[in-house]
Phi, psi and omega in degrees: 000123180274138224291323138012294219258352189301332164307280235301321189281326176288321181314299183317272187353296199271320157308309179296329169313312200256041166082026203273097196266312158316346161287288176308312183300308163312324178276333160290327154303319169283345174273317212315307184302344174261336109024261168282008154281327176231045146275286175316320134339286162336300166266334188046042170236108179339310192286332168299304195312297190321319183290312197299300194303302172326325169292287184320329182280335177313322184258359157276338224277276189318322172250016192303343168304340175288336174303135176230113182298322187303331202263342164168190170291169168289309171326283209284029168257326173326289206295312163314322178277349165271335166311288190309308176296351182274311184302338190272338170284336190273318158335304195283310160347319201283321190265009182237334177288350169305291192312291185282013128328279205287327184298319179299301177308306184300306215291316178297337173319134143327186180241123169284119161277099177292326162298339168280324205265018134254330154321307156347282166316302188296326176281317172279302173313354173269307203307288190333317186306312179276310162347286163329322209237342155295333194288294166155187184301315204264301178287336181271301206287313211287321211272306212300323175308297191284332187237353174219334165272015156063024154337133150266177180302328147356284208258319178270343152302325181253006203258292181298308200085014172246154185299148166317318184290322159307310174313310165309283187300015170253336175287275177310323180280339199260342161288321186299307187285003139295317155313287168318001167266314193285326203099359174295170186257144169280000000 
């Protein structure tokens, strides 16, 4: 379209605000292929493009009263509003493949059995529980204190009757060897 013809497009523009079908029918023969080429650039699905470009003349059909020529050509207000509406299509695209994404993730879980996942519970805390009580004396009273009556360090230092910095460090030794008992990873 030669650069010529863009007053011609404000003209159309400003006839169709004022319901001029004829007008329209015209500004669509001269815009609508760039228009829609570069909606289909944007989405790069045809059918889509087609859907887009249709919304757009829809919303010039309706707003064509909102063009302001001091604010730019009629051409590049065309070509924004299929930009904008291609974008807005892909957004949504983006955002219902999420939705059935995250939906899709909830869906595959399993249904959590709170009676099994206490049975669990209850069965690896006994193991931990004999773990513990495998380790010996200096280290089992420091862990039992501190991990099942929620003892600080403090309070199991003085629980003990050893300076605190022991009271840590039976505490930190007595974990590694529960790991290295259990088989945990570091």
């Amino acid at each position: 379209m030669p650069a010529s013809s863009d007053p011609n497009l404000a003209g159309l523009l400003s006839a169709t605000a004022d319901g001029d079908q004829e007008a329209f029918a015209e500004l669509y023969d001269l815009t609508s292929a760039r228009v829609h080429g570069l909606v289909v650039r944007v989405l790069r699905d045809v059918a889509q493009a087609e859907e887009v470009t249709q919304e757009v003349y829809l919303q010039v059909w309706r707003s064509a009263g909102r063009f302001d020529a001091h604010r730019g050509s009629a051409l590049s207000w065309l070509l924004t509003l299929g930009h904008r509406r291609a974008i807005d299509r892909v957004r949504s695209a983006q955002s219902q493949s999420d939705r059935d994404q995250a939906y899709e993730s909830r869906a595959d879980r399993p249904t959590p059995d709170p009676t099994a996942e206490a049975v669990e519970d209850r069965l690896q805390g006994q193991g931990v529980r004999s773990a513990v009580k495998e380790l010996g004396p200096p280290h089992q009273e420091a862990l039992e204190l501190a991990y099942f009556e929620g003892l600080t360090h403090q309070e199991v230092s003085e629980r003990l009757g050893v300076p605190l910095g022991t009271a840590k460090t039976r505490i930190r030794d007595g974990l590694r060897k529960l790991r290295d008992q259990t088989g945990g990873a570091r």
